[in-house]
Structures are given as C-alpha cells and as structure tokens.
Amino acid sequence: MAPSPMHKSTANFGTLPVFMTTISTILGAILFLRFGYAVGHLGFLGVIGIIFLGHMVTIPTALAVAEIATNQKVQGGGAYYIISRSFGLNIGSAIGITLYLSQAISVAFYVIAFSEAFDPIIRFLHYEINTPLIDKRWIGLASMSLLSVVILTRGANIGMKALYIVVALLFTSLLFFFLGKPTSGESAFVLSSEISNPDNFFFVFTIIFPAFTGLVAGLGLSGDLRDPSRSIPRGTLLATLGGFMVYLLVAYKLAISATPEELASDQLIMQRIAVWGPIIPVGLAAASLSSALGSIMVAPRTLQAIGMDDI
C-alpha cells in the first residue's frame, strides 16, 4: 500500500524557521559550557583542528541533504523520510526509530543544560540573601513540564514564535561576548598555549563534536514547509556555514581573552569576558531552550512519519 501523504496542505513555514532551528541547535550548550575547556586543553590550533575535522563530516552531509531535497519532494519526517526513500523502508525504519529516540531524549539533556544557566542566580541568592541552595534538577523538572504542556496544548506555531525570541537572545549574548575584554585587561595570543597535562585531542573531540551535528534539526520541519526543495538546502547550508564561522571566531576570542588555566577551570568563562557578564547565562538558557524547542517539535514529526509508513 502506498504511504499516505505526509506534507500539510496548510504548510506555511519558509527558509527562516529551518535556519533558526538548525543554527540554534549547532550553537548550543556545548559552545557556552565546554568550548573554553577545549581551548584551554588543546590551545587555539588544536581547537581549530577539531572545528575543521568536525565540519569535514557535517558540511558534506549538508551538501548531500541539499542535493536530495532539490532532486525529490521531501514530505514530513525530515531525515527519516530522506533515508527511507533513498535506501528503502527496512533501513529507513531501523535508523528512523533510533533517530526518533535520540531526538526525544535530547530534549531532556537540553533542559539539563538550561538548568545550568540558573547556577549564578542560585549562588547569588544563597550567598547574598541567605536563601537555601536550590537543587537545579527542580528547575529542569519544572521547565520540562511547562515546555511539554505549552507544546502539547498550543502546537508547533507557538514553539516557532518562541524560537524567534530565544534565537535573538542567543545572538545578542554572542555579540556581548565578542565585544568583551580579556580577563587580565591585556590580550595575549599564543597559537598553541595550553594547560599542563591536557586531555588528548580525540578525548576533547568526542566532547565537542556533537555541537556541530545540529544540521538535521531543521529537516524535521519538512512537512510544515511551503517549498521544502528551496527552504531545506538554503536553511541547512546557511546554518552549517554560519555555525562554522561562529565557532572559529569564538575560539579566537577565547584564546586572546583568558589563560589556558582559566579556560579549563571555569565553564562559564565567557561570562567573565563579555562586556556584560549576566548576558552569558541568558545566552546559555536561550541556546538550550531553542535546542529543546527544536527537538520537541521535530521528534513527533519523525514518529508520525514512521507511523504513516506502517512501520
């Protein structure tokens, strides 16, 4: 039996939602919490090697996605639809079920990162106002519950509207970071400066590489796009190349703004560098929340497409 149509007749999303969903997943929590660690352990040259090695995987993947999206009509299901129509339902279903689980479970990880953004506020309230220390897991639990209720009751449109706001906050925090000054007041740039006894290259690579793989996030909106063959290639390629440039610039800014020891020991070192420090936890919250919004909108579409193929 032929599979049922999986593309909404009322689809009205364009290229911008694909770009925002993808770029917000690429510029996620790892950028704010772990990139300083990478520069501290490997130095500027080592991190540039990680960025180039990671994008040797993601850029050809983005190009392949763009080619497939322009050669065939991509309906709902995003990456699952492309894989199942390219390699058959047997391979597609095996990968699709795993893909759905990874998208759904990743929402919880993004919410955990979102909770980390509240750490400065929790510590300030505890040490300055003598309030009891709050377990960040309660913030994550409340955030996950609220996010689920909003998406389930209001649908994807409210999620996309929220995505516009959080992506704006994300880029504002990055701008404040780039306008910031070195922690010591003087910039010192050494290509290979690193801490003593650093973690090895591939250990750091395994931590940083997932940050570059958010390019498939925008594919999940395929069933809601007016013109998937136009929006998917443009949105995916622009987000992948834009993320590549941002990571290069962040690596350089970190290298000239703090010592390797500071970078390796302070996971919120960007807060000390930014022209206004509190914007960095806001950016971390925005990056994590936007990634969670993207995943929570995409995962049900993957499962729906699998179901409509009678897997």
mmCIF file of C-alpha atoms in Angstrom:
data_model
loop_
_atom_site.group_PDB
_atom_site.id
_atom_site.type_symbol
_atom_site.label_atom_id
_atom_site.label_comp_id
_atom_site.label_asym_id
_atom_site.label_seq_id
_atom_site.Cartn_x
_atom_site.Cartn_y
_atom_site.Cartn_z
ATOM 1 C CA MET A 1 0.000 0.000 0.000
ATOM 2 C CA ALA A 2 1.360 3.401 -0.934
ATOM 3 C CA PRO A 3 2.324 5.586 2.013
ATOM 4 C CA SER A 4 -0.070 8.362 2.930
ATOM 5 C CA PRO A 5 0.897 11.962 2.140
ATOM 6 C CA MET A 6 2.954 13.459 4.936
ATOM 7 C CA HIS A 7 3.019 17.074 3.832
ATOM 8 C CA LYS A 8 0.475 19.507 5.288
ATOM 9 C CA SER A 9 -1.710 21.240 2.733
ATOM 10 C CA THR A 10 -1.617 24.294 5.018
ATOM 11 C CA ALA A 11 2.187 24.307 5.429
ATOM 12 C CA ASN A 12 3.393 27.891 5.716
ATOM 13 C CA PHE A 13 6.958 27.817 7.068
ATOM 14 C CA GLY A 14 9.752 29.231 4.919
ATOM 15 C CA THR A 15 13.549 29.155 4.995
ATOM 16 C CA LEU A 16 13.973 31.179 8.210
ATOM 17 C CA PRO A 17 12.451 28.542 10.558
ATOM 18 C CA VAL A 18 14.776 25.895 9.058
ATOM 19 C CA PHE A 19 17.769 28.194 9.558
ATOM 20 C CA MET A 20 16.811 29.136 13.125
ATOM 21 C CA THR A 21 16.071 25.570 14.213
ATOM 22 C CA THR A 22 19.395 24.393 12.784
ATOM 23 C CA ILE A 23 21.634 27.258 13.948
ATOM 24 C CA SER A 24 20.167 27.211 17.464
ATOM 25 C CA THR A 25 20.982 23.506 17.752
ATOM 26 C CA ILE A 26 24.519 23.994 16.389
ATOM 27 C CA LEU A 27 25.223 26.967 18.692
ATOM 28 C CA GLY A 28 24.028 25.112 21.766
ATOM 29 C CA ALA A 29 25.099 24.419 25.328
ATOM 30 C CA ILE A 30 28.482 22.960 24.336
ATOM 31 C CA LEU A 31 29.510 26.341 22.922
ATOM 32 C CA PHE A 32 28.837 28.064 26.251
ATOM 33 C CA LEU A 33 29.866 25.347 28.717
ATOM 34 C CA ARG A 34 32.627 23.280 27.086
ATOM 35 C CA PHE A 35 34.330 25.320 24.374
ATOM 36 C CA GLY A 36 36.547 27.184 26.840
ATOM 37 C CA TYR A 37 37.609 23.813 28.234
ATOM 38 C CA ALA A 38 38.610 22.726 24.726
ATOM 39 C CA VAL A 39 40.700 25.836 24.063
ATOM 40 C CA GLY A 40 42.352 25.514 27.483
ATOM 41 C CA HIS A 41 43.351 21.880 26.915
ATOM 42 C CA LEU A 42 44.308 21.979 23.221
ATOM 43 C CA GLY A 43 45.169 25.610 22.531
ATOM 44 C CA PHE A 44 43.889 27.621 19.586
ATOM 45 C CA LEU A 45 45.458 25.425 16.911
ATOM 46 C CA GLY A 46 44.104 22.248 18.481
ATOM 47 C CA VAL A 47 40.556 23.603 18.608
ATOM 48 C CA ILE A 48 40.806 24.815 15.009
ATOM 49 C CA GLY A 49 41.739 21.223 14.133
ATOM 50 C CA ILE A 50 38.601 19.966 15.930
ATOM 51 C CA ILE A 51 36.408 22.510 14.131
ATOM 52 C CA PHE A 52 37.784 21.606 10.703
ATOM 53 C CA LEU A 53 37.697 17.857 11.377
ATOM 54 C CA GLY A 54 34.105 18.061 12.603
ATOM 55 C CA HIS A 55 32.999 20.091 9.611
ATOM 56 C CA MET A 56 34.676 17.647 7.235
ATOM 57 C CA VAL A 57 31.774 15.425 8.321
ATOM 58 C CA THR A 58 28.939 17.952 8.617
ATOM 59 C CA ILE A 59 29.493 20.107 5.504
ATOM 60 C CA PRO A 60 29.432 17.156 3.038
ATOM 61 C CA THR A 61 26.357 15.875 4.902
ATOM 62 C CA ALA A 62 24.655 19.259 4.479
ATOM 63 C CA LEU A 63 25.549 19.252 0.786
ATOM 64 C CA ALA A 64 24.114 15.742 0.391
ATOM 65 C CA VAL A 65 20.904 16.804 2.146
ATOM 66 C CA ALA A 66 20.657 19.839 -0.149
ATOM 67 C CA GLU A 67 21.131 17.665 -3.225
ATOM 68 C CA ILE A 68 18.468 15.140 -2.184
ATOM 69 C CA ALA A 69 16.000 17.876 -1.192
ATOM 70 C CA THR A 70 16.295 19.508 -4.620
ATOM 71 C CA ASN A 71 16.010 16.218 -6.544
ATOM 72 C CA GLN A 72 12.881 14.864 -4.842
ATOM 73 C CA LYS A 73 9.887 16.185 -2.922
ATOM 74 C CA VAL A 74 10.664 15.888 0.789
ATOM 75 C CA GLN A 75 7.496 15.318 2.797
ATOM 76 C CA GLY A 76 7.015 15.097 6.568
ATOM 77 C CA GLY A 77 9.556 13.227 8.643
ATOM 78 C CA GLY A 78 12.702 15.112 7.684
ATOM 79 C CA ALA A 79 15.810 12.955 7.896
ATOM 80 C CA TYR A 80 13.738 9.762 8.267
ATOM 81 C CA TYR A 81 11.835 10.500 5.057
ATOM 82 C CA ILE A 82 15.048 11.163 3.110
ATOM 83 C CA ILE A 83 16.756 7.998 4.395
ATOM 84 C CA SER A 84 13.744 5.721 3.919
ATOM 85 C CA ARG A 85 13.109 6.944 0.357
ATOM 86 C CA SER A 86 16.786 6.683 -0.554
ATOM 87 C CA PHE A 87 17.607 3.276 0.996
ATOM 88 C CA GLY A 88 14.215 1.632 1.484
ATOM 89 C CA LEU A 89 11.854 1.207 4.426
ATOM 90 C CA ASN A 90 13.848 -1.573 6.108
ATOM 91 C CA ILE A 91 16.972 0.542 6.561
ATOM 92 C CA GLY A 92 14.891 3.693 6.967
ATOM 93 C CA SER A 93 12.811 2.277 9.796
ATOM 94 C CA ALA A 94 15.848 0.943 11.686
ATOM 95 C CA ILE A 95 17.500 4.363 11.535
ATOM 96 C CA GLY A 96 14.195 6.247 11.936
ATOM 97 C CA ILE A 97 13.262 4.645 15.256
ATOM 98 C CA THR A 98 16.730 5.364 16.636
ATOM 99 C CA LEU A 99 16.526 8.899 15.254
ATOM 100 C CA TYR A 100 13.188 9.481 16.981
ATOM 101 C CA LEU A 101 14.517 8.221 20.314
ATOM 102 C CA SER A 102 17.613 10.416 20.054
ATOM 103 C CA GLN A 103 15.507 13.492 19.248
ATOM 104 C CA ALA A 104 13.081 12.845 22.099
ATOM 105 C CA ILE A 105 15.741 12.042 24.708
ATOM 106 C CA SER A 106 17.875 15.025 23.664
ATOM 107 C CA VAL A 107 15.118 17.360 24.903
ATOM 108 C CA ALA A 108 15.877 16.231 28.464
ATOM 109 C CA PHE A 109 19.603 16.886 28.003
ATOM 110 C CA TYR A 110 18.907 20.383 26.653
ATOM 111 C CA VAL A 111 16.696 21.087 29.666
ATOM 112 C CA ILE A 112 19.513 19.966 31.997
ATOM 113 C CA ALA A 113 21.806 22.473 30.257
ATOM 114 C CA PHE A 114 19.043 25.082 30.585
ATOM 115 C CA SER A 115 19.089 24.483 34.347
ATOM 116 C CA GLU A 116 22.840 25.209 34.443
ATOM 117 C CA ALA A 117 22.089 28.787 33.346
ATOM 118 C CA PHE A 118 20.431 29.397 36.709
ATOM 119 C CA ASP A 119 23.547 28.469 38.708
ATOM 120 C CA PRO A 120 24.793 32.107 39.068
ATOM 121 C CA ILE A 121 21.349 33.226 40.289
ATOM 122 C CA ILE A 122 21.092 30.340 42.772
ATOM 123 C CA ARG A 123 24.540 31.097 44.192
ATOM 124 C CA PHE A 124 23.852 34.843 44.376
ATOM 125 C CA LEU A 125 20.632 34.295 46.296
ATOM 126 C CA HIS A 126 22.333 31.825 48.643
ATOM 127 C CA TYR A 127 25.441 33.882 49.485
ATOM 128 C CA GLU A 128 23.919 37.380 49.364
ATOM 129 C CA ILE A 129 20.404 36.847 50.706
ATOM 130 C CA ASN A 130 20.986 33.578 52.638
ATOM 131 C CA THR A 131 18.297 31.651 50.777
ATOM 132 C CA PRO A 132 18.678 27.842 50.778
ATOM 133 C CA LEU A 133 20.537 26.310 47.856
ATOM 134 C CA ILE A 134 18.033 25.111 45.282
ATOM 135 C CA ASP A 135 18.644 21.812 43.505
ATOM 136 C CA LYS A 136 18.912 22.657 39.798
ATOM 137 C CA ARG A 137 17.056 19.468 38.967
ATOM 138 C CA TRP A 138 13.840 21.071 40.250
ATOM 139 C CA ILE A 139 14.308 23.883 37.727
ATOM 140 C CA GLY A 140 14.840 21.328 34.972
ATOM 141 C CA LEU A 141 11.759 19.350 36.017
ATOM 142 C CA ALA A 142 9.560 22.465 36.102
ATOM 143 C CA SER A 143 10.950 23.693 32.764
ATOM 144 C CA MET A 144 10.402 20.329 31.068
ATOM 145 C CA SER A 145 6.843 20.118 32.363
ATOM 146 C CA LEU A 146 5.993 23.673 31.271
ATOM 147 C CA LEU A 147 7.603 23.187 27.859
ATOM 148 C CA SER A 148 5.666 19.964 27.283
ATOM 149 C CA VAL A 149 2.332 21.478 28.323
ATOM 150 C CA VAL A 150 2.803 24.526 26.087
ATOM 151 C CA ILE A 151 3.776 22.489 23.006
ATOM 152 C CA LEU A 152 1.035 19.894 23.548
ATOM 153 C CA THR A 153 -1.712 22.472 24.063
ATOM 154 C CA ARG A 154 -0.668 25.227 21.659
ATOM 155 C CA GLY A 155 1.154 23.284 18.925
ATOM 156 C CA ALA A 156 4.247 23.975 16.848
ATOM 157 C CA ASN A 157 3.302 27.528 15.920
ATOM 158 C CA ILE A 158 3.773 28.780 19.485
ATOM 159 C CA GLY A 159 7.093 26.927 19.598
ATOM 160 C CA MET A 160 8.246 28.659 16.429
ATOM 161 C CA LYS A 161 7.223 32.065 17.781
ATOM 162 C CA ALA A 162 9.203 31.391 20.958
ATOM 163 C CA LEU A 163 12.137 30.293 18.809
ATOM 164 C CA TYR A 164 12.372 33.775 17.250
ATOM 165 C CA ILE A 165 12.810 35.296 20.733
ATOM 166 C CA VAL A 166 15.340 32.807 22.075
ATOM 167 C CA VAL A 167 17.469 32.919 18.899
ATOM 168 C CA ALA A 168 17.555 36.724 19.196
ATOM 169 C CA LEU A 169 18.765 36.350 22.806
ATOM 170 C CA LEU A 170 21.347 33.795 21.689
ATOM 171 C CA PHE A 171 22.907 36.104 19.098
ATOM 172 C CA THR A 172 22.742 39.087 21.482
ATOM 173 C CA SER A 173 24.741 37.161 24.087
ATOM 174 C CA LEU A 174 27.341 36.205 21.465
ATOM 175 C CA LEU A 175 27.617 39.870 20.402
ATOM 176 C CA PHE A 176 28.212 40.949 24.016
ATOM 177 C CA PHE A 177 30.865 38.234 24.303
ATOM 178 C CA PHE A 178 32.717 39.392 21.188
ATOM 179 C CA LEU A 179 32.636 42.988 22.480
ATOM 180 C CA GLY A 180 34.139 41.942 25.830
ATOM 181 C CA LYS A 181 37.669 42.398 27.156
ATOM 182 C CA PRO A 182 40.318 39.899 28.319
ATOM 183 C CA THR A 183 40.066 38.805 31.946
ATOM 184 C CA SER A 184 43.510 40.292 32.707
ATOM 185 C CA GLY A 185 42.853 43.511 30.798
ATOM 186 C CA GLU A 186 45.503 42.661 28.183
ATOM 187 C CA SER A 187 45.150 40.361 25.197
ATOM 188 C CA ALA A 188 47.839 37.734 24.699
ATOM 189 C CA PHE A 189 47.554 35.351 21.773
ATOM 190 C CA VAL A 190 49.644 32.192 21.653
ATOM 191 C CA LEU A 191 48.734 29.655 18.965
ATOM 192 C CA SER A 192 49.482 26.527 20.954
ATOM 193 C CA SER A 193 49.116 27.733 24.566
ATOM 194 C CA GLU A 194 47.546 25.026 26.738
ATOM 195 C CA ILE A 195 47.482 23.765 30.322
ATOM 196 C CA SER A 196 49.988 21.236 31.631
ATOM 197 C CA ASN A 197 48.860 17.601 31.324
ATOM 198 C CA PRO A 198 45.966 18.372 28.971
ATOM 199 C CA ASP A 199 43.383 15.861 27.811
ATOM 200 C CA ASN A 200 44.286 14.337 24.452
ATOM 201 C CA PHE A 201 42.904 15.593 21.154
ATOM 202 C CA PHE A 202 40.374 12.844 20.481
ATOM 203 C CA PHE A 203 39.056 12.872 24.053
ATOM 204 C CA VAL A 204 38.231 16.580 23.656
ATOM 205 C CA PHE A 205 36.916 15.918 20.138
ATOM 206 C CA THR A 206 34.320 13.446 21.461
ATOM 207 C CA ILE A 207 33.005 16.150 23.813
ATOM 208 C CA ILE A 208 32.917 18.974 21.239
ATOM 209 C CA PHE A 209 31.883 17.164 18.037
ATOM 210 C CA PRO A 210 28.142 16.781 18.902
ATOM 211 C CA ALA A 211 27.909 20.584 18.835
ATOM 212 C CA PHE A 212 28.457 20.574 15.064
ATOM 213 C CA THR A 213 25.822 17.944 14.252
ATOM 214 C CA GLY A 214 22.664 20.022 14.631
ATOM 215 C CA LEU A 215 22.195 20.329 10.868
ATOM 216 C CA VAL A 216 19.474 17.646 10.803
ATOM 217 C CA ALA A 217 17.270 19.603 13.233
ATOM 218 C CA GLY A 218 15.760 21.801 10.538
ATOM 219 C CA LEU A 219 14.938 18.787 8.343
ATOM 220 C CA GLY A 220 12.247 17.743 10.790
ATOM 221 C CA LEU A 221 10.131 20.732 9.733
ATOM 222 C CA SER A 222 9.883 19.425 6.156
ATOM 223 C CA GLY A 223 6.170 18.643 6.451
ATOM 224 C CA ASP A 224 5.445 22.238 7.515
ATOM 225 C CA LEU A 225 7.399 23.969 4.727
ATOM 226 C CA ARG A 226 5.764 25.717 1.772
ATOM 227 C CA ASP A 227 8.661 24.756 -0.508
ATOM 228 C CA PRO A 228 10.940 22.095 1.049
ATOM 229 C CA SER A 229 13.162 21.872 -2.062
ATOM 230 C CA ARG A 230 14.040 25.540 -1.594
ATOM 231 C CA SER A 231 13.951 26.020 2.190
ATOM 232 C CA ILE A 232 15.853 22.887 3.279
ATOM 233 C CA PRO A 233 19.003 23.465 1.170
ATOM 234 C CA ARG A 234 19.177 27.181 1.923
ATOM 235 C CA GLY A 235 18.397 26.938 5.628
ATOM 236 C CA THR A 236 20.652 23.939 6.268
ATOM 237 C CA LEU A 237 23.669 25.219 4.320
ATOM 238 C CA LEU A 238 23.455 28.748 5.723
ATOM 239 C CA ALA A 239 23.202 27.446 9.294
ATOM 240 C CA THR A 240 26.074 24.970 8.847
ATOM 241 C CA LEU A 241 28.420 27.561 7.342
ATOM 242 C CA GLY A 242 27.280 30.233 9.812
ATOM 243 C CA GLY A 243 27.949 27.919 12.752
ATOM 244 C CA PHE A 244 31.380 27.103 11.314
ATOM 245 C CA MET A 245 32.306 30.809 11.234
ATOM 246 C CA VAL A 246 30.957 31.473 14.738
ATOM 247 C CA TYR A 247 32.967 28.608 16.227
ATOM 248 C CA LEU A 248 36.159 29.906 14.588
ATOM 249 C CA LEU A 249 35.545 33.398 15.975
ATOM 250 C CA VAL A 250 34.680 32.125 19.468
ATOM 251 C CA ALA A 251 37.851 30.015 19.557
ATOM 252 C CA TYR A 252 39.960 33.057 18.643
ATOM 253 C CA LYS A 253 38.180 35.305 21.160
ATOM 254 C CA LEU A 254 38.673 32.788 23.968
ATOM 255 C CA ALA A 255 42.347 32.288 23.076
ATOM 256 C CA ILE A 256 43.132 36.024 23.322
ATOM 257 C CA SER A 257 40.941 36.735 26.343
ATOM 258 C CA ALA A 258 41.925 34.277 29.083
ATOM 259 C CA THR A 259 44.755 32.000 30.196
ATOM 260 C CA PRO A 260 44.517 28.268 29.470
ATOM 261 C CA GLU A 261 44.114 27.626 33.206
ATOM 262 C CA GLU A 262 41.121 29.973 33.398
ATOM 263 C CA LEU A 263 39.561 28.442 30.305
ATOM 264 C CA ALA A 264 39.976 24.897 31.597
ATOM 265 C CA SER A 265 38.676 25.535 35.128
ATOM 266 C CA ASP A 266 35.735 27.916 34.615
ATOM 267 C CA GLN A 267 32.910 26.520 32.491
ATOM 268 C CA LEU A 268 31.276 29.969 32.343
ATOM 269 C CA ILE A 269 34.482 31.811 31.399
ATOM 270 C CA MET A 270 32.558 33.617 28.659
ATOM 271 C CA GLN A 271 30.698 35.436 31.444
ATOM 272 C CA ARG A 272 33.947 36.980 32.690
ATOM 273 C CA ILE A 273 34.917 38.082 29.181
ATOM 274 C CA ALA A 274 31.597 39.514 27.966
ATOM 275 C CA VAL A 275 31.034 43.268 28.144
ATOM 276 C CA TRP A 276 28.032 42.493 30.408
ATOM 277 C CA GLY A 277 28.511 39.169 32.173
ATOM 278 C CA PRO A 278 24.894 38.265 33.080
ATOM 279 C CA ILE A 279 24.001 38.036 29.383
ATOM 280 C CA ILE A 280 26.009 34.783 29.035
ATOM 281 C CA PRO A 281 23.778 32.671 31.334
ATOM 282 C CA VAL A 282 20.848 34.209 29.427
ATOM 283 C CA GLY A 283 22.510 33.114 26.170
ATOM 284 C CA LEU A 284 23.102 29.628 27.592
ATOM 285 C CA ALA A 285 19.447 29.426 28.610
ATOM 286 C CA ALA A 286 18.381 30.656 25.171
ATOM 287 C CA ALA A 287 20.665 28.193 23.356
ATOM 288 C CA SER A 288 19.458 25.261 25.450
ATOM 289 C CA LEU A 289 15.801 26.269 25.251
ATOM 290 C CA SER A 290 15.918 26.837 21.497
ATOM 291 C CA SER A 291 17.543 23.425 21.000
ATOM 292 C CA ALA A 292 14.873 21.846 23.224
ATOM 293 C CA LEU A 293 12.121 23.619 21.286
ATOM 294 C CA GLY A 294 13.601 22.415 18.005
ATOM 295 C CA SER A 295 13.820 18.815 19.175
ATOM 296 C CA ILE A 296 10.385 18.770 20.795
ATOM 297 C CA MET A 297 8.855 19.985 17.515
ATOM 298 C CA VAL A 298 10.861 17.600 15.314
ATOM 299 C CA ALA A 299 10.642 14.317 17.276
ATOM 300 C CA PRO A 300 6.830 13.889 16.946
ATOM 301 C CA ARG A 301 7.061 14.528 13.208
ATOM 302 C CA THR A 302 9.622 11.749 12.860
ATOM 303 C CA LEU A 303 7.389 9.352 14.816
ATOM 304 C CA GLN A 304 4.346 10.412 12.792
ATOM 305 C CA ALA A 305 6.151 9.696 9.511
ATOM 306 C CA ILE A 306 7.246 6.272 10.782
ATOM 307 C CA GLY A 307 3.643 5.518 11.776
ATOM 308 C CA MET A 308 2.234 6.639 8.426
ATOM 309 C CA ASP A 309 4.591 4.180 6.718
ATOM 310 C CA ASP A 310 3.032 1.397 8.865
ATOM 311 C CA ILE A 311 6.423 0.507 10.349
#
